[in-house]
Amino acid sequence: MAQLYFNATRKMEELVGQYGGLITLERIADLYDSLGHFLKDLGQLNQAVSALQKALEIRETTLHPDHPIVARTHHILAGLYAQWGKFSTAEDFYKQALALYENEYGMDHPLVATELEALAQLYQRQDRHDQADPLKKRSVNIRKKQKSPKVTPMQTQAKTVVQRRALQLEELALGPDSPDNARILNELGVLYYLQNDFETAESFFKRALEMRESTLGPDHLDLAQSLNNLAALYNDRKQFNKAEPLYERALDIKTKYLSTNHESVASIINHLALLYRKQGKFDQALPLYKQAVEIREKTFGTYHPSVATALVNLAVLYSQQNKYADAEPMYERALKIYDESLGPQHPRVAETLRNLAVMKYELKDFEAAAKLYKKATEIKENETTYGGKALSIQSSSGESTLKNMMNS
């Protein structure tokens, strides 16, 4: 059954974009996810890794390697490797998920606490209590700051009703404008967004933004959070003209209070750079992409996969402007980092080789383009072979970088 499921899913990839757009890469990734869970439940861990790795590859390609949704797949793969007893690989995946959530949502988000707890449990299984204890303490502190119990997906709708009622009560007690009311409005916006009720989410985000501006002033860090959330909503809905000024203002506020290397600042820089590139504003995107490379080098070290991702982003920007002489060294440096840190058969190596092949083709170096494309294709074919050897991510520091929003 699993073999048939896997083969059918691979065939569906060839139909992406057909049938009125019903078949999308996102749905293909979900199918591989389901297959991975099915195989995991059967105890077929090696085959489960192949399916989940394919889901990860698709999401990294269609979204972005640093998109928070990718972190969920990292988390699942980490749990699978931990179950398999491959603790070193599991640790790498957990750390990548943790860094992703920290970069996107800040250091005190519940998803960060969840990854800290998972990583602590992994260390405990290896009797590495000196490393587990600080992670557990940090997780407990985050939970305390939230001042609310853990919420499962099944409880989301109920929590929405409760928080709406809590807002009504606080408005009666404190008046309609207060920082606490703005916080609740922001959280309600997040909950509705996660339920794909975008219009309601937008109204809550706008009210939270207005309330924070009136009660906290125009340059408060909480205001930057509201600006980022509303910008993320517009960005995901492809309303770039609305998202751009909000991201710009959020970045201005955060750089007044935080270091340019801070995770929250780096996250907005990445989103704003991508937003500029999507709109063809290459001159505005270029300094931000360069800054993103510098930030990741300082944060993770020179030979970390996150640095390679930033280099690829910069190379793509150069290529879009036909600046191939500038793009080529960025691609080659990224390729070397991916090869040394993730292994020569990793999907990101294949993707970078494919980008280089396209660039060589544009330069009419057809022989080089053919060699690069052949090598990329061989990696892809090996990686997608059912039951093939699982890929192991081994990064120098063990770190890397739901929706593009919430509490940034």
Short mmCIF file of C-alpha atoms in Angstrom, two decimals:
data_model
loop_
_atom_site.label_atom_id
_atom_site.label_comp_id
_atom_site.label_asym_id
_atom_site.label_seq_id
_atom_site.Cartn_x
_atom_site.Cartn_y
_atom_site.Cartn_z
CA MET A 1 0.00 0.00 0.00
CA ALA A 2 2.80 2.39 0.92
CA GLN A 3 4.61 1.66 -2.36
CA LEU A 4 1.44 2.40 -4.36
CA TYR A 5 0.83 5.61 -2.38
CA PHE A 6 4.39 6.77 -3.00
CA ASN A 7 4.26 6.03 -6.75
CA ALA A 8 0.87 7.74 -7.13
CA THR A 9 2.13 10.84 -5.34
CA ARG A 10 5.19 11.04 -7.58
CA LYS A 11 2.94 10.80 -10.67
CA MET A 12 0.75 13.59 -9.31
CA GLU A 13 3.79 15.89 -9.28
CA GLU A 14 3.72 15.73 -13.08
CA LEU A 15 0.17 17.09 -13.03
CA VAL A 16 0.87 20.18 -10.94
CA GLY A 17 -1.02 23.19 -12.30
CA GLN A 18 -3.55 21.09 -14.21
CA TYR A 19 -7.25 20.53 -13.50
CA GLY A 20 -7.92 24.19 -12.88
CA GLY A 21 -5.05 24.55 -10.44
CA LEU A 22 -6.46 21.96 -8.02
CA ILE A 23 -3.17 20.06 -7.93
CA THR A 24 -0.51 22.23 -6.30
CA LEU A 25 2.95 21.55 -4.95
CA GLU A 26 1.66 22.44 -1.48
CA ARG A 27 -0.86 19.59 -1.71
CA ILE A 28 1.82 17.24 -3.00
CA ALA A 29 3.91 18.10 0.05
CA ASP A 30 0.91 17.34 2.28
CA LEU A 31 0.55 13.94 0.61
CA TYR A 32 4.19 13.10 1.25
CA ASP A 33 3.65 14.24 4.84
CA SER A 34 0.71 11.85 5.24
CA LEU A 35 2.70 9.01 3.71
CA GLY A 36 5.58 9.74 6.08
CA HIS A 37 3.28 9.58 9.11
CA PHE A 38 1.69 6.36 7.81
CA LEU A 39 5.07 4.68 7.38
CA LYS A 40 6.26 5.94 10.74
CA ASP A 41 3.22 4.36 12.41
CA LEU A 42 4.04 1.09 10.64
CA GLY A 43 7.57 1.27 12.01
CA GLN A 44 9.05 1.65 8.53
CA LEU A 45 11.32 4.49 9.62
CA ASN A 46 13.76 4.43 6.71
CA GLN A 47 10.96 4.72 4.16
CA ALA A 48 9.19 7.35 6.28
CA VAL A 49 12.29 9.52 6.14
CA SER A 50 12.28 9.41 2.33
CA ALA A 51 8.69 10.65 2.16
CA LEU A 52 9.15 13.36 4.80
CA GLN A 53 12.42 14.50 3.20
CA LYS A 54 10.54 14.92 -0.08
CA ALA A 55 7.88 17.02 1.69
CA LEU A 56 10.66 19.16 3.15
CA GLU A 57 12.30 19.64 -0.24
CA ILE A 58 9.05 20.76 -1.88
CA ARG A 59 8.25 23.21 0.92
CA GLU A 60 11.74 24.68 0.88
CA THR A 61 11.39 25.22 -2.87
CA THR A 62 7.82 26.54 -3.03
CA LEU A 63 7.97 28.66 0.11
CA HIS A 64 11.50 29.45 1.27
CA PRO A 65 14.09 27.40 3.16
CA ASP A 66 13.68 29.77 6.11
CA HIS A 67 9.87 29.92 6.08
CA PRO A 68 8.35 28.94 9.45
CA ILE A 69 6.13 26.28 7.87
CA VAL A 70 9.34 24.43 6.97
CA ALA A 71 10.11 24.23 10.70
CA ARG A 72 7.15 21.89 11.22
CA THR A 73 8.70 19.33 8.87
CA HIS A 74 12.06 19.75 10.61
CA HIS A 75 10.31 18.98 13.90
CA ILE A 76 8.62 15.85 12.54
CA LEU A 77 11.87 14.56 11.03
CA ALA A 78 13.66 15.21 14.33
CA GLY A 79 11.11 13.13 16.19
CA LEU A 80 11.43 10.32 13.67
CA TYR A 81 15.23 10.24 13.91
CA ALA A 82 14.98 10.32 17.71
CA GLN A 83 12.63 7.31 17.56
CA TRP A 84 15.15 5.64 15.27
CA GLY A 85 17.93 6.27 17.80
CA LYS A 86 19.85 8.62 15.49
CA PHE A 87 20.19 11.30 18.14
CA SER A 88 22.81 13.46 16.40
CA THR A 89 20.65 13.91 13.31
CA ALA A 90 17.56 14.47 15.45
CA GLU A 91 19.41 17.18 17.37
CA ASP A 92 20.31 18.98 14.16
CA PHE A 93 16.70 19.01 12.97
CA TYR A 94 15.37 20.20 16.33
CA LYS A 95 17.93 23.02 16.40
CA GLN A 96 17.00 24.09 12.89
CA ALA A 97 13.31 24.21 13.82
CA LEU A 98 14.17 26.15 16.98
CA ALA A 99 16.23 28.72 15.10
CA LEU A 100 13.47 29.13 12.50
CA TYR A 101 10.83 29.85 15.13
CA GLU A 102 13.14 32.20 17.06
CA ASN A 103 13.93 34.17 13.92
CA GLU A 104 10.30 34.45 12.91
CA TYR A 105 8.39 34.85 16.15
CA GLY A 106 10.94 36.04 18.69
CA MET A 107 12.57 34.31 21.64
CA ASP A 108 9.46 34.01 23.83
CA HIS A 109 6.90 32.36 21.55
CA PRO A 110 5.09 29.13 22.53
CA LEU A 111 6.46 27.35 19.45
CA VAL A 112 9.97 28.19 20.67
CA ALA A 113 9.07 26.66 24.04
CA THR A 114 7.84 23.50 22.30
CA GLU A 115 11.15 23.05 20.46
CA LEU A 116 13.12 23.71 23.64
CA GLU A 117 11.13 21.01 25.43
CA ALA A 118 11.66 18.52 22.60
CA LEU A 119 15.39 19.21 22.50
CA ALA A 120 15.62 18.92 26.30
CA GLN A 121 13.89 15.52 26.20
CA LEU A 122 16.33 14.37 23.52
CA TYR A 123 19.26 15.36 25.73
CA GLN A 124 17.71 13.61 28.72
CA ARG A 125 17.46 10.37 26.73
CA GLN A 126 21.22 10.60 26.27
CA ASP A 127 21.86 11.53 29.94
CA ARG A 128 23.04 14.97 28.84
CA HIS A 129 21.27 16.62 31.76
CA ASP A 130 23.66 19.58 31.91
CA GLN A 131 22.40 20.60 28.45
CA ALA A 132 18.77 19.66 29.05
CA ASP A 133 18.23 21.60 32.29
CA PRO A 134 18.79 25.15 30.93
CA LEU A 135 16.48 24.43 28.01
CA LYS A 136 13.74 23.21 30.36
CA LYS A 137 14.11 26.30 32.55
CA ARG A 138 13.91 28.59 29.53
CA SER A 139 10.79 26.78 28.29
CA VAL A 140 9.11 27.11 31.69
CA ASN A 141 9.85 30.85 31.72
CA ILE A 142 8.30 31.27 28.27
CA ARG A 143 5.17 29.39 29.35
CA LYS A 144 4.87 31.60 32.42
CA LYS A 145 5.09 34.75 30.32
CA GLN A 146 2.23 33.55 28.14
CA LYS A 147 -0.04 33.36 31.20
CA SER A 148 -2.23 30.82 29.46
CA PRO A 149 -2.37 27.01 29.22
CA LYS A 150 -1.05 25.10 26.22
CA VAL A 151 -3.52 25.16 23.35
CA THR A 152 -3.97 22.24 20.99
CA PRO A 153 -5.33 22.70 17.44
CA MET A 154 -8.63 21.16 18.63
CA GLN A 155 -8.95 23.94 21.22
CA THR A 156 -8.29 26.82 18.82
CA GLN A 157 -11.94 27.64 18.11
CA ALA A 158 -12.86 27.45 21.79
CA LYS A 159 -9.97 29.70 22.70
CA THR A 160 -11.12 32.22 20.11
CA VAL A 161 -14.53 32.47 21.78
CA VAL A 162 -12.98 32.72 25.25
CA GLN A 163 -10.56 35.44 24.22
CA ARG A 164 -13.28 37.41 22.45
CA ARG A 165 -15.28 37.28 25.70
CA ALA A 166 -12.18 38.24 27.70
CA LEU A 167 -11.76 41.28 25.46
CA GLN A 168 -15.34 42.37 26.10
CA LEU A 169 -14.84 42.05 29.85
CA GLU A 170 -11.56 43.97 29.82
CA GLU A 171 -13.08 46.70 27.69
CA LEU A 172 -15.82 47.11 30.29
CA ALA A 173 -13.28 47.23 33.12
CA LEU A 174 -10.48 49.23 31.56
CA GLY A 175 -12.01 51.10 28.68
CA PRO A 176 -11.58 50.27 24.98
CA ASP A 177 -7.99 51.52 24.59
CA SER A 178 -5.24 49.87 26.62
CA PRO A 179 -2.03 47.93 25.89
CA ASP A 180 -3.58 44.76 27.35
CA ASN A 181 -6.62 45.04 25.10
CA ALA A 182 -4.32 45.59 22.12
CA ARG A 183 -2.42 42.42 23.03
CA ILE A 184 -5.65 40.40 23.11
CA LEU A 185 -6.75 41.88 19.79
CA ASN A 186 -3.42 40.89 18.27
CA GLU A 187 -3.75 37.32 19.56
CA LEU A 188 -7.29 37.11 18.22
CA GLY A 189 -6.01 38.26 14.85
CA VAL A 190 -3.43 35.48 14.87
CA LEU A 191 -6.03 32.86 15.75
CA TYR A 192 -8.39 33.95 12.97
CA TYR A 193 -5.50 34.07 10.51
CA LEU A 194 -4.55 30.49 11.33
CA GLN A 195 -8.18 29.54 10.60
CA ASN A 196 -7.89 31.29 7.19
CA ASP A 197 -10.48 33.91 8.17
CA PHE A 198 -8.39 36.71 6.68
CA GLU A 199 -10.97 39.49 6.77
CA THR A 200 -11.62 39.06 10.48
CA ALA A 201 -7.90 38.73 11.16
CA GLU A 202 -7.24 41.95 9.28
CA SER A 203 -9.83 43.86 11.31
CA PHE A 204 -8.32 42.66 14.59
CA PHE A 205 -4.78 43.48 13.49
CA LYS A 206 -5.85 46.97 12.44
CA ARG A 207 -7.60 47.61 15.75
CA ALA A 208 -4.59 46.35 17.68
CA LEU A 209 -2.31 48.61 15.63
CA GLU A 210 -4.47 51.69 16.20
CA MET A 211 -4.81 50.94 19.91
CA ARG A 212 -1.09 50.44 20.42
CA GLU A 213 -0.28 53.62 18.56
CA SER A 214 -2.70 55.65 20.68
CA THR A 215 -1.64 54.14 24.02
CA LEU A 216 2.07 53.43 23.52
CA GLY A 217 3.15 56.00 20.95
CA PRO A 218 4.41 55.73 17.36
CA ASP A 219 7.81 54.10 18.11
CA HIS A 220 7.06 51.37 20.65
CA LEU A 221 8.33 47.83 20.01
CA ASP A 222 4.83 46.41 20.46
CA LEU A 223 3.71 48.66 17.63
CA ALA A 224 6.38 47.10 15.42
CA GLN A 225 4.88 43.71 16.20
CA SER A 226 1.44 44.84 15.00
CA LEU A 227 2.93 46.41 11.88
CA ASN A 228 4.77 43.18 11.10
CA ASN A 229 1.68 41.03 11.60
CA LEU A 230 -0.49 43.17 9.34
CA ALA A 231 2.29 43.33 6.74
CA ALA A 232 2.62 39.54 6.82
CA LEU A 233 -1.11 39.18 6.24
CA TYR A 234 -1.00 41.46 3.19
CA ASN A 235 2.18 39.80 1.93
CA ASP A 236 0.66 36.33 2.03
CA ARG A 237 -2.38 37.68 0.15
CA LYS A 238 -0.04 39.24 -2.45
CA GLN A 239 -1.12 42.80 -1.56
CA PHE A 240 2.47 43.96 -1.75
CA ASN A 241 1.70 47.68 -2.00
CA LYS A 242 0.01 47.49 1.40
CA ALA A 243 2.65 45.26 3.01
CA GLU A 244 5.68 47.30 1.96
CA PRO A 245 5.20 50.50 4.03
CA LEU A 246 4.24 48.43 7.08
CA TYR A 247 7.39 46.31 6.90
CA GLU A 248 9.49 49.44 6.35
CA ARG A 249 8.03 51.16 9.38
CA ALA A 250 8.40 48.04 11.55
CA LEU A 251 12.05 47.78 10.53
CA ASP A 252 12.66 51.45 11.38
CA ILE A 253 11.20 50.97 14.86
CA LYS A 254 13.08 47.76 15.62
CA THR A 255 16.45 49.13 14.50
CA LYS A 256 16.03 51.96 17.03
CA TYR A 257 15.97 49.51 19.92
CA LEU A 258 17.62 46.29 18.73
CA SER A 259 20.91 45.30 17.16
CA THR A 260 20.89 44.71 13.42
CA ASN A 261 21.94 41.13 14.22
CA HIS A 262 18.85 40.51 16.36
CA GLU A 263 16.65 37.66 15.12
CA SER A 264 13.57 39.87 14.92
CA VAL A 265 15.37 42.52 12.85
CA ALA A 266 16.88 39.89 10.56
CA SER A 267 13.46 38.36 9.96
CA ILE A 268 11.93 41.65 8.77
CA ILE A 269 14.97 42.34 6.58
CA ASN A 270 14.47 38.98 4.85
CA HIS A 271 10.75 39.54 4.27
CA LEU A 272 11.22 43.11 3.03
CA ALA A 273 14.02 42.11 0.65
CA LEU A 274 11.84 39.37 -0.84
CA LEU A 275 8.94 41.79 -1.11
CA TYR A 276 11.08 44.28 -3.03
CA ARG A 277 12.32 41.52 -5.36
CA LYS A 278 8.79 40.31 -6.10
CA GLN A 279 7.90 43.85 -7.18
CA GLY A 280 11.03 44.24 -9.31
CA LYS A 281 12.53 46.84 -6.96
CA PHE A 282 16.00 45.36 -7.26
CA ASP A 283 17.94 48.45 -6.16
CA GLN A 284 16.06 48.47 -2.86
CA ALA A 285 16.34 44.72 -2.40
CA LEU A 286 20.11 44.49 -3.01
CA PRO A 287 21.42 46.18 0.18
CA LEU A 288 18.98 44.14 2.29
CA TYR A 289 20.07 40.83 0.74
CA LYS A 290 23.71 41.80 1.34
CA GLN A 291 22.86 42.70 4.92
CA ALA A 292 21.12 39.34 5.35
CA VAL A 293 24.34 37.55 4.35
CA GLU A 294 26.35 39.58 6.88
CA ILE A 295 23.84 38.95 9.68
CA ARG A 296 23.85 35.20 9.13
CA GLU A 297 27.64 35.08 8.98
CA LYS A 298 27.83 36.83 12.36
CA THR A 299 25.04 34.73 13.86
CA PHE A 300 25.82 31.23 12.57
CA GLY A 301 29.39 31.34 11.26
CA THR A 302 30.78 31.52 7.74
CA TYR A 303 30.09 27.92 6.71
CA HIS A 304 26.54 27.43 7.93
CA PRO A 305 23.66 26.39 5.58
CA SER A 306 21.74 29.54 6.53
CA VAL A 307 24.59 31.60 5.10
CA ALA A 308 24.38 29.57 1.90
CA THR A 309 20.65 30.25 1.66
CA ALA A 310 21.27 33.98 1.97
CA LEU A 311 23.96 33.75 -0.72
CA VAL A 312 21.56 31.96 -3.07
CA ASN A 313 18.95 34.68 -2.49
CA LEU A 314 21.55 37.30 -3.42
CA ALA A 315 22.63 35.31 -6.47
CA VAL A 316 19.04 34.99 -7.69
CA LEU A 317 18.64 38.76 -7.41
CA TYR A 318 21.80 39.33 -9.46
CA SER A 319 20.63 36.80 -12.05
CA GLN A 320 17.27 38.52 -12.43
CA GLN A 321 19.21 41.65 -13.41
CA ASN A 322 21.47 39.68 -15.78
CA LYS A 323 24.46 40.42 -13.51
CA TYR A 324 25.85 36.93 -13.94
CA ALA A 325 29.44 37.89 -13.08
CA ASP A 326 28.19 38.91 -9.63
CA ALA A 327 25.83 35.94 -9.28
CA GLU A 328 28.29 33.15 -10.11
CA PRO A 329 30.64 33.50 -7.09
CA MET A 330 27.60 33.67 -4.79
CA TYR A 331 26.23 30.41 -6.22
CA GLU A 332 29.63 28.70 -6.06
CA ARG A 333 30.23 29.73 -2.46
CA ALA A 334 26.73 28.57 -1.49
CA LEU A 335 27.29 25.27 -3.28
CA LYS A 336 30.51 24.66 -1.36
CA ILE A 337 28.80 25.38 1.98
CA TYR A 338 25.83 23.13 1.21
CA ASP A 339 28.11 20.34 0.00
CA GLU A 340 30.32 20.44 3.12
CA SER A 341 27.57 20.99 5.71
CA LEU A 342 24.62 19.01 4.31
CA GLY A 343 26.34 16.45 2.12
CA PRO A 344 26.80 16.22 -1.67
CA GLN A 345 23.43 14.47 -2.21
CA HIS A 346 21.25 17.00 -0.38
CA PRO A 347 18.32 18.64 -2.27
CA ARG A 348 19.76 22.11 -1.70
CA VAL A 349 22.92 21.06 -3.53
CA ALA A 350 20.75 19.96 -6.45
CA GLU A 351 18.76 23.20 -6.42
CA THR A 352 21.92 25.31 -6.45
CA LEU A 353 23.41 23.23 -9.27
CA ARG A 354 20.20 23.72 -11.24
CA ASN A 355 20.37 27.49 -10.71
CA LEU A 356 23.97 27.49 -11.91
CA ALA A 357 22.95 25.44 -14.95
CA VAL A 358 20.28 27.99 -15.88
CA MET A 359 22.80 30.80 -15.52
CA LYS A 360 25.35 29.00 -17.71
CA TYR A 361 22.65 28.41 -20.30
CA GLU A 362 21.82 32.13 -20.34
CA LEU A 363 25.53 32.80 -20.88
CA LYS A 364 25.39 30.31 -23.81
CA ASP A 365 27.90 28.01 -22.10
CA PHE A 366 25.81 25.01 -23.08
CA GLU A 367 28.38 22.34 -22.25
CA ALA A 368 28.78 23.55 -18.66
CA ALA A 369 25.01 23.96 -18.34
CA ALA A 370 24.41 20.37 -19.45
CA LYS A 371 26.94 18.96 -16.96
CA LEU A 372 25.50 20.92 -14.06
CA TYR A 373 21.92 20.04 -14.93
CA LYS A 374 22.80 16.35 -15.28
CA LYS A 375 24.43 16.31 -11.86
CA ALA A 376 21.41 18.07 -10.31
CA THR A 377 19.04 15.58 -11.92
CA GLU A 378 21.06 12.61 -10.63
CA ILE A 379 20.84 13.95 -7.07
CA LYS A 380 17.10 14.48 -7.41
CA GLU A 381 16.56 10.96 -8.75
CA ASN A 382 18.63 9.41 -5.96
CA GLU A 383 16.85 11.43 -3.29
CA THR A 384 13.35 10.52 -4.44
CA THR A 385 14.01 6.79 -4.81
CA TYR A 386 11.58 5.01 -2.52
CA GLY A 387 13.27 3.37 0.44
CA GLY A 388 16.59 4.96 -0.43
CA LYS A 389 19.15 5.89 2.18
CA ALA A 390 17.97 8.72 4.41
CA LEU A 391 19.80 11.99 4.14
CA SER A 392 21.59 13.18 7.25
CA ILE A 393 21.98 16.88 7.88
CA GLN A 394 25.24 17.72 9.61
CA SER A 395 25.84 21.43 10.11
CA SER A 396 28.84 23.02 11.73
CA SER A 397 26.94 24.53 14.63
CA GLY A 398 23.81 22.41 14.49
CA GLU A 399 21.60 25.45 13.90
CA SER A 400 19.78 27.06 11.00
CA THR A 401 17.15 29.32 10.83
CA LEU A 402 2.59 28.21 10.32
CA LYS A 403 2.49 31.40 8.83
CA ASN A 404 4.85 34.27 8.18
CA MET A 405 3.66 36.20 11.18
CA MET A 406 2.90 36.36 14.92
CA ASN A 407 4.94 38.04 17.59
CA SER A 408 7.95 39.00 15.43
#
